[in-house]
Short mmCIF file of C-alpha atoms in Angstrom, two decimals:
data_model
loop_
_atom_site.label_atom_id
_atom_site.label_comp_id
_atom_site.label_asym_id
_atom_site.label_seq_id
_atom_site.Cartn_x
_atom_site.Cartn_y
_atom_site.Cartn_z
CA UNK A 1267 0.03 0.01 0.02
CA UNK A 1268 2.97 2.28 0.39
CA UNK A 1269 3.37 2.89 -3.38
CA UNK A 1270 -0.33 3.62 -3.71
CA UNK A 1271 -0.30 6.13 -0.80
CA UNK A 1272 2.64 7.91 -2.37
CA UNK A 1273 0.89 8.02 -5.75
CA UNK A 1274 -2.37 9.37 -4.20
CA UNK A 1275 -0.53 11.94 -2.13
CA UNK A 1276 1.52 13.26 -5.04
CA UNK A 1277 -1.52 13.48 -7.22
CA UNK A 1278 -3.53 15.39 -4.54
CA UNK A 1279 -0.71 17.81 -3.73
CA UNK A 1280 -0.11 18.53 -7.43
CA UNK A 1281 -3.84 19.31 -7.97
CA UNK A 1282 -3.88 21.36 -4.83
CA UNK A 1283 -0.82 23.46 -5.81
CA UNK A 1284 -2.15 24.03 -9.37
CA UNK A 1285 -5.43 25.42 -7.86
CA UNK A 1286 -3.66 27.37 -5.19
CA UNK A 1287 -1.38 29.13 -7.79
CA UNK A 1288 -4.31 29.86 -10.05
CA UNK A 1289 -6.31 31.51 -7.27
CA UNK A 1290 -3.33 33.47 -6.00
CA UNK A 1291 -2.65 34.80 -9.54
CA UNK A 1292 -6.29 35.81 -9.91
CA UNK A 1293 -6.22 37.84 -6.67
CA UNK A 1294 -2.89 39.43 -7.38
CA UNK A 1295 -4.08 40.48 -10.90
CA UNK A 1296 -7.11 42.07 -9.27
CA UNK A 1297 -4.81 44.25 -7.03
CA UNK A 1298 -2.20 45.25 -9.69
CA UNK A 1299 -4.23 48.25 -10.90
CA UNK A 1300 -4.30 49.65 -7.38
CA UNK A 1301 -0.55 49.12 -6.95
CA UNK A 1302 0.11 50.76 -10.38
CA UNK A 1303 -1.88 53.69 -9.23
CA UNK A 1304 0.12 54.02 -6.05
CA UNK A 1305 3.37 53.85 -8.04
CA UNK A 1306 2.06 56.38 -10.61
CA UNK A 1307 1.04 58.79 -7.77
CA UNK A 1308 4.43 58.56 -6.18
CA UNK A 1309 3.13 56.85 -3.09
CA UNK A 1310 5.26 53.78 -3.77
CA UNK A 1311 8.46 53.22 -5.59
CA UNK A 1312 8.54 50.28 -8.06
CA UNK A 1313 10.62 48.23 -5.42
CA UNK A 1314 8.11 49.05 -2.76
CA UNK A 1315 5.35 47.99 -5.14
CA UNK A 1316 6.92 44.56 -5.42
CA UNK A 1317 7.30 44.44 -1.58
CA UNK A 1318 3.61 45.42 -1.20
CA UNK A 1319 2.57 42.41 -3.41
CA UNK A 1320 4.79 40.12 -1.30
CA UNK A 1321 3.11 41.40 1.86
CA UNK A 1322 -0.30 40.70 0.34
CA UNK A 1323 0.56 36.97 -0.09
CA UNK A 1324 -0.13 35.80 3.47
CA UNK A 1325 -3.62 37.21 3.43
CA UNK A 1326 -4.32 35.88 -0.08
CA UNK A 1327 -3.04 32.42 0.74
CA UNK A 1328 -5.15 32.45 3.90
CA UNK A 1329 -8.31 33.35 2.05
CA UNK A 1330 -7.94 31.10 -1.06
CA UNK A 1331 -6.52 27.97 0.43
CA UNK A 1332 -9.92 26.39 1.33
CA UNK A 1333 -11.05 26.91 -2.26
CA UNK A 1334 -7.76 25.52 -3.59
CA UNK A 1335 -8.09 22.41 -1.43
CA UNK A 1336 -11.64 21.95 -2.43
CA UNK A 1337 -10.99 22.28 -6.17
CA UNK A 1338 -7.70 20.29 -5.92
CA UNK A 1339 -9.45 17.40 -4.18
CA UNK A 1340 -12.16 17.48 -6.84
CA UNK A 1341 -9.69 17.48 -9.69
CA UNK A 1342 -7.53 14.78 -8.17
CA UNK A 1343 -10.40 12.38 -7.32
CA UNK A 1344 -12.24 13.04 -10.55
CA UNK A 1345 -9.16 12.10 -12.52
CA UNK A 1346 -8.85 8.88 -10.66
CA UNK A 1347 -12.62 8.15 -11.19
CA UNK A 1348 -12.45 8.93 -14.88
CA UNK A 1349 -9.41 6.65 -15.25
CA UNK A 1350 -11.57 3.97 -13.52
CA UNK A 1351 -8.89 3.73 -10.83
CA UNK A 1352 -11.44 4.22 -8.05
CA UNK A 1353 -13.51 1.29 -9.35
CA UNK A 1354 -10.35 -0.86 -9.77
CA UNK A 1355 -9.16 -0.12 -6.18
CA UNK A 1356 -12.68 -0.93 -4.77
CA UNK A 1357 -12.79 -4.15 -6.73
CA UNK A 1358 -9.41 -5.10 -5.22
CA UNK A 1359 -11.05 -4.67 -1.80
CA UNK A 1360 -9.76 -1.25 -0.90
CA UNK A 1361 -12.48 1.04 0.58
CA UNK A 1362 -13.03 4.66 -0.51
CA UNK A 1363 -12.21 5.80 2.97
CA UNK A 1364 -8.86 4.06 2.73
CA UNK A 1365 -8.17 5.66 -0.62
CA UNK A 1366 -8.80 9.23 0.72
CA UNK A 1367 -6.90 8.77 4.06
CA UNK A 1368 -3.73 10.49 2.96
CA UNK A 1369 -5.56 13.44 1.17
CA UNK A 1370 -7.35 13.96 4.50
CA UNK A 1371 -4.13 13.92 6.38
CA UNK A 1372 -2.45 16.32 3.99
CA UNK A 1373 -5.47 18.58 4.26
CA UNK A 1374 -5.11 18.71 7.99
CA UNK A 1375 -1.43 19.59 7.72
CA UNK A 1376 -2.39 22.38 5.18
CA UNK A 1377 -4.75 23.73 7.82
CA UNK A 1378 -2.08 23.87 10.38
CA UNK A 1379 0.14 25.73 8.00
CA UNK A 1380 -2.62 28.25 7.24
CA UNK A 1381 -3.05 28.65 11.06
CA UNK A 1382 0.57 29.64 11.33
CA UNK A 1383 0.39 31.96 8.31
CA UNK A 1384 -2.91 33.54 9.68
CA UNK A 1385 -1.53 33.98 13.18
CA UNK A 1386 1.97 35.25 12.50
CA UNK A 1387 2.86 36.05 8.89
CA UNK A 1388 -0.46 37.76 7.92
CA UNK A 1389 -0.20 40.38 10.81
CA UNK A 1390 3.40 41.20 9.67
CA UNK A 1391 2.32 41.57 6.11
CA UNK A 1392 -0.73 43.68 6.97
CA UNK A 1393 1.40 45.95 9.19
CA UNK A 1394 4.08 46.40 6.46
CA UNK A 1395 1.40 47.14 3.82
CA UNK A 1396 0.14 50.02 5.99
CA UNK A 1397 3.58 51.37 6.56
CA UNK A 1398 4.23 51.40 2.84
CA UNK A 1399 0.99 53.26 2.20
CA UNK A 1400 1.93 55.81 4.82
CA UNK A 1401 -0.77 54.83 7.31
CA UNK A 1402 0.14 55.95 10.82
CA UNK A 1403 0.26 52.99 13.41
CA UNK A 1404 0.19 54.23 16.97
CA UNK A 1405 2.80 52.62 19.19
CA UNK A 1406 2.49 54.88 22.27
CA UNK A 1407 0.24 54.45 25.29
CA UNK A 1408 -2.31 57.26 26.06
CA UNK A 1409 -0.98 59.74 28.63
CA UNK A 1410 -4.35 60.41 30.19
CA UNK A 1411 -7.36 58.36 31.12
CA UNK A 1412 -10.85 59.39 32.17
CA UNK A 1413 -13.59 57.39 33.76
CA UNK A 1414 -11.55 54.14 33.78
CA UNK A 1415 -11.31 51.06 35.94
CA UNK A 1416 -9.07 48.02 36.40
CA UNK A 1417 -9.04 44.92 38.54
CA UNK A 1418 -5.85 43.65 40.14
CA UNK A 1419 -4.77 40.15 41.28
CA UNK A 1420 -6.10 40.79 44.84
CA UNK A 1421 -9.70 41.22 43.64
CA UNK A 1422 -9.55 44.94 44.11
CA UNK A 1423 -11.46 47.21 41.66
CA UNK A 1424 -9.92 50.60 40.97
CA UNK A 1425 -12.23 53.39 39.58
CA UNK A 1426 -11.25 56.94 38.98
CA UNK A 1427 -12.48 60.10 37.24
CA UNK A 1428 -9.06 61.11 35.94
CA UNK A 1429 -5.61 59.70 35.64
CA UNK A 1430 -2.35 61.23 34.49
CA UNK A 1431 -0.19 58.24 33.43
CA UNK A 1432 3.11 60.24 33.13
CA UNK A 1433 2.80 61.85 36.61
CA UNK A 1434 1.11 58.90 38.28
CA UNK A 1435 -1.65 61.14 39.68
CA UNK A 1436 -5.42 60.33 39.90
CA UNK A 1437 -8.48 62.23 40.98
CA UNK A 1438 -11.69 61.01 42.56
CA UNK A 1439 -10.55 57.43 43.23
CA UNK A 1440 -12.65 54.58 44.37
CA UNK A 1441 -11.20 51.15 45.43
CA UNK A 1442 -13.60 48.28 46.00
CA UNK A 1443 -12.07 45.38 47.96
CA UNK A 1444 -13.85 42.06 47.32
CA UNK A 1445 -13.50 38.74 48.95
CA UNK A 1446 -11.62 35.79 47.49
CA UNK A 1447 -14.70 34.46 45.74
CA UNK A 1448 -15.32 37.82 44.08
CA UNK A 1449 -18.97 37.86 45.23
CA UNK A 1450 -18.93 40.03 48.29
CA UNK A 1451 -17.64 43.55 49.01
CA UNK A 1452 -15.38 43.89 52.11
CA UNK A 1453 -14.48 47.50 52.01
CA UNK A 1454 -14.96 50.59 49.81
CA UNK A 1455 -12.21 53.23 49.87
CA UNK A 1456 -12.90 56.76 48.57
CA UNK A 1457 -10.02 59.26 47.95
CA UNK A 1458 -10.01 62.75 46.51
CA UNK A 1459 -6.55 62.31 44.99
CA UNK A 1460 -3.97 59.57 44.72
CA UNK A 1461 -0.20 59.50 43.82
CA UNK A 1462 1.78 56.53 42.64
CA UNK A 1463 5.07 56.37 44.44
CA UNK A 1464 7.63 55.16 41.95
CA UNK A 1465 10.26 54.31 44.51
CA UNK A 1466 8.00 52.30 46.82
CA UNK A 1467 5.86 51.01 43.83
CA UNK A 1468 2.60 51.72 45.72
CA UNK A 1469 -0.41 54.03 45.48
CA UNK A 1470 -0.79 56.61 48.22
CA UNK A 1471 -4.27 58.03 48.78
CA UNK A 1472 -5.19 61.39 50.21
CA UNK A 1473 -8.36 62.68 51.95
CA UNK A 1474 -9.69 59.14 52.32
CA UNK A 1475 -12.98 57.73 53.50
CA UNK A 1476 -12.99 53.90 54.23
CA UNK A 1477 -16.36 52.25 54.53
CA UNK A 1478 -16.31 48.75 56.10
CA UNK A 1479 -19.35 47.02 54.55
CA UNK A 1480 -19.71 44.17 57.15
CA UNK A 1481 -19.29 46.20 60.23
CA UNK A 1482 -21.09 49.28 58.69
CA UNK A 1483 -18.41 51.65 59.99
CA UNK A 1484 -16.46 54.51 58.33
CA UNK A 1485 -13.07 55.94 58.79
CA UNK A 1486 -11.75 59.28 57.67
CA UNK A 1487 -8.00 59.50 57.08
CA UNK A 1488 -5.77 62.19 55.66
CA UNK A 1489 -3.52 59.53 54.01
CA UNK A 1490 -3.78 55.80 53.37
CA UNK A 1491 -1.88 53.15 51.53
CA UNK A 1492 -1.69 49.35 51.27
CA UNK A 1493 0.96 47.09 49.80
CA UNK A 1494 -1.81 45.57 47.67
CA UNK A 1495 -2.28 48.81 45.77
CA UNK A 1496 0.72 48.36 43.50
CA UNK A 1497 -0.74 48.48 39.98
CA UNK A 1498 1.45 50.85 37.90
CA UNK A 1499 -0.32 53.73 36.09
CA UNK A 1500 0.46 52.23 32.67
CA UNK A 1501 -1.70 49.12 33.52
CA UNK A 1502 -4.73 51.44 33.72
CA UNK A 1503 -4.51 52.26 30.01
CA UNK A 1504 -4.21 50.18 26.89
CA UNK A 1505 -2.82 50.79 23.36
CA UNK A 1506 -5.76 50.71 21.01
CA UNK A 1507 -4.33 48.80 17.95
CA UNK A 1508 -6.11 47.19 15.05
CA UNK A 1509 -6.10 43.52 15.99
CA UNK A 1510 -5.28 42.52 12.38
CA UNK A 1511 -1.67 43.77 12.74
CA UNK A 1512 -1.00 41.84 15.92
CA UNK A 1513 0.12 38.21 16.04
CA UNK A 1514 -1.60 35.70 18.18
CA UNK A 1515 0.57 36.19 21.23
CA UNK A 1516 0.48 40.03 20.94
CA UNK A 1517 -3.36 39.94 20.42
CA UNK A 1518 -3.98 37.70 23.50
CA UNK A 1519 -1.81 40.06 25.60
CA UNK A 1520 -3.60 43.16 24.29
CA UNK A 1521 -7.07 41.54 24.92
CA UNK A 1522 -6.04 40.91 28.54
CA UNK A 1523 -5.11 44.51 28.97
CA UNK A 1524 -8.36 45.67 27.32
CA UNK A 1525 -10.48 43.49 29.59
CA UNK A 1526 -8.72 44.90 32.67
CA UNK A 1527 -9.34 48.46 31.72
CA UNK A 1528 -13.02 47.94 30.70
CA UNK A 1529 -12.66 48.64 26.99
CA UNK A 1530 -14.87 46.79 24.48
CA UNK A 1531 -12.96 43.74 23.21
CA UNK A 1532 -15.40 42.26 20.77
CA UNK A 1533 -13.41 43.02 17.66
CA UNK A 1534 -10.30 41.57 19.17
CA UNK A 1535 -12.02 38.47 20.39
CA UNK A 1536 -13.68 37.99 16.97
CA UNK A 1537 -10.30 38.28 15.34
CA UNK A 1538 -8.68 35.69 17.54
CA UNK A 1539 -11.72 33.43 17.27
CA UNK A 1540 -11.52 33.69 13.43
CA UNK A 1541 -7.80 32.76 13.53
CA UNK A 1542 -8.56 29.56 15.42
CA UNK A 1543 -11.49 28.39 13.30
CA UNK A 1544 -11.12 29.58 9.63
CA UNK A 1545 -7.75 27.86 8.90
CA UNK A 1546 -9.38 24.49 9.52
CA UNK A 1547 -11.83 25.17 6.70
CA UNK A 1548 -9.24 23.53 4.37
CA UNK A 1549 -9.69 20.25 6.25
CA UNK A 1550 -13.50 20.64 6.34
CA UNK A 1551 -14.18 21.29 2.63
CA UNK A 1552 -11.84 18.55 1.42
CA UNK A 1553 -14.59 16.05 2.40
CA UNK A 1554 -16.94 17.71 -0.09
CA UNK A 1555 -14.39 17.83 -2.93
CA UNK A 1556 -13.48 14.15 -2.52
CA UNK A 1557 -17.11 13.02 -2.30
CA UNK A 1558 -18.22 15.07 -5.37
CA UNK A 1559 -15.69 13.53 -7.71
CA UNK A 1560 -15.74 10.02 -6.38
CA UNK A 1561 -18.02 8.68 -9.13
CA UNK A 1562 -17.30 8.85 -12.83
CA UNK A 1563 -20.20 10.05 -14.84
CA UNK A 1564 -19.65 11.20 -18.41
CA UNK A 1565 -19.69 15.01 -18.92
CA UNK A 1566 -20.11 15.69 -15.21
CA UNK A 1567 -16.68 17.28 -14.56
CA UNK A 1568 -17.89 20.84 -15.36
CA UNK A 1569 -21.03 20.40 -13.17
CA UNK A 1570 -18.81 19.21 -10.27
CA UNK A 1571 -16.55 22.08 -10.57
CA UNK A 1572 -19.55 24.49 -10.45
CA UNK A 1573 -20.95 22.73 -7.52
CA UNK A 1574 -17.61 22.81 -5.60
CA UNK A 1575 -17.10 26.49 -6.17
CA UNK A 1576 -20.66 27.10 -5.05
CA UNK A 1577 -20.14 25.11 -1.91
CA UNK A 1578 -16.86 26.83 -1.32
CA UNK A 1579 -18.23 30.32 -1.53
CA UNK A 1580 -21.27 29.01 0.48
CA UNK A 1581 -18.77 28.28 3.25
CA UNK A 1582 -17.41 31.79 3.04
CA UNK A 1583 -20.97 33.29 3.22
CA UNK A 1584 -21.96 31.18 6.23
CA UNK A 1585 -18.71 31.93 7.99
CA UNK A 1586 -18.99 35.65 7.43
CA UNK A 1587 -22.66 35.63 8.63
CA UNK A 1588 -21.78 33.94 11.93
CA UNK A 1589 -18.71 36.15 12.34
CA UNK A 1590 -21.08 39.17 12.23
CA UNK A 1591 -23.24 37.57 14.86
CA UNK A 1592 -20.14 37.19 17.05
CA UNK A 1593 -19.00 40.86 16.55
CA UNK A 1594 -22.57 42.10 17.37
CA UNK A 1595 -22.54 40.22 20.63
CA UNK A 1596 -25.43 37.83 19.76
CA UNK A 1597 -23.29 34.71 20.21
CA UNK A 1598 -19.83 33.84 21.57
CA UNK A 1599 -17.33 34.59 18.78
CA UNK A 1600 -15.58 31.26 19.33
CA UNK A 1601 -18.92 29.42 18.89
CA UNK A 1602 -19.70 31.48 15.82
CA UNK A 1603 -16.38 30.64 14.33
CA UNK A 1604 -16.85 26.82 14.70
CA UNK A 1605 -20.52 26.55 13.82
CA UNK A 1606 -19.78 26.74 9.93
CA UNK A 1607 -16.97 24.21 10.40
CA UNK A 1608 -19.27 21.74 12.21
CA UNK A 1609 -22.13 22.20 9.69
CA UNK A 1610 -19.94 21.62 6.62
CA UNK A 1611 -18.02 18.79 8.32
CA UNK A 1612 -21.30 16.98 8.89
CA UNK A 1613 -22.38 17.57 5.30
CA UNK A 1614 -19.00 16.38 4.03
CA UNK A 1615 -18.99 13.18 6.14
CA UNK A 1616 -22.51 12.47 4.87
CA UNK A 1617 -21.35 12.68 1.23
CA UNK A 1618 -18.30 10.60 2.00
CA UNK A 1619 -20.60 7.87 3.40
CA UNK A 1620 -22.82 8.16 0.22
CA UNK A 1621 -19.65 7.76 -1.88
CA UNK A 1622 -18.80 4.51 -0.17
CA UNK A 1623 -20.79 2.33 -2.62
#
């Protein structure tokens, strides 16, 4: 069986690469006029235009790989079917599931590679494209913050009306101390002003009122501090960056900061959810391509190609629809990202079962 597996694997990879190169060329050609315009306007030099195209490749590869896998699988299995190879192998006692084992494995490996491209190469390419076009990408933290809050590791909630990050000074500060289970308030501390001592690494509150919730008592102090209040001013603000130019590790770190400062994180969560679900579309749609071309019917090749492209774009439409639901907060973005995969996987497995005749 080793020679047969090598033959099947080579045939599938060849069909996939032909499809991938064709789709990449189509997408690059569609962008050439825009790049020529940038060069003509002097916004890019010819060398930068070439670099701009290279930076586009990760995004193009990420978007077209599912279609390339689908069409490649259809071309490969249709050729075997038309040459009566599928019938011959089945007559020899080899099941259809055994025939497609290695194409499925290769498709899964392709999905892993797309996951890497999507999570690490695509953000670099996107960032470089914007730099070449002259788009300004902010790399500095805000110096001021109004009406913000943060939670520290000790279950303390900090709330303030105004914070100067550079000076480490805050006004109208409220600190809510909660118990270990984060379901009961122990104390509430009000302070007119607060200064962050950079030497001692601690916040020092002034004109303080401390309300003990359990004992229902209140203290008034000129100054108050606690070793727990050690969150640096920079942690109260977050750099607002387009999540598409951050790699997976940077995006996760940024989302953690945004959650602590109370900023809306739906776009970032949707982006990371998409990066963990969409790359595996290549493995999902290969079931459809293999099943569609599994039987040889005269003059059916063109119809199968049309059906495969229709199903491929159908996946994109369903995925985009659920992604919109996730961004709008109707469903969890991770759930939205995997629902299209599950639907098309079930459909693909059903057609694979039907192909086992």
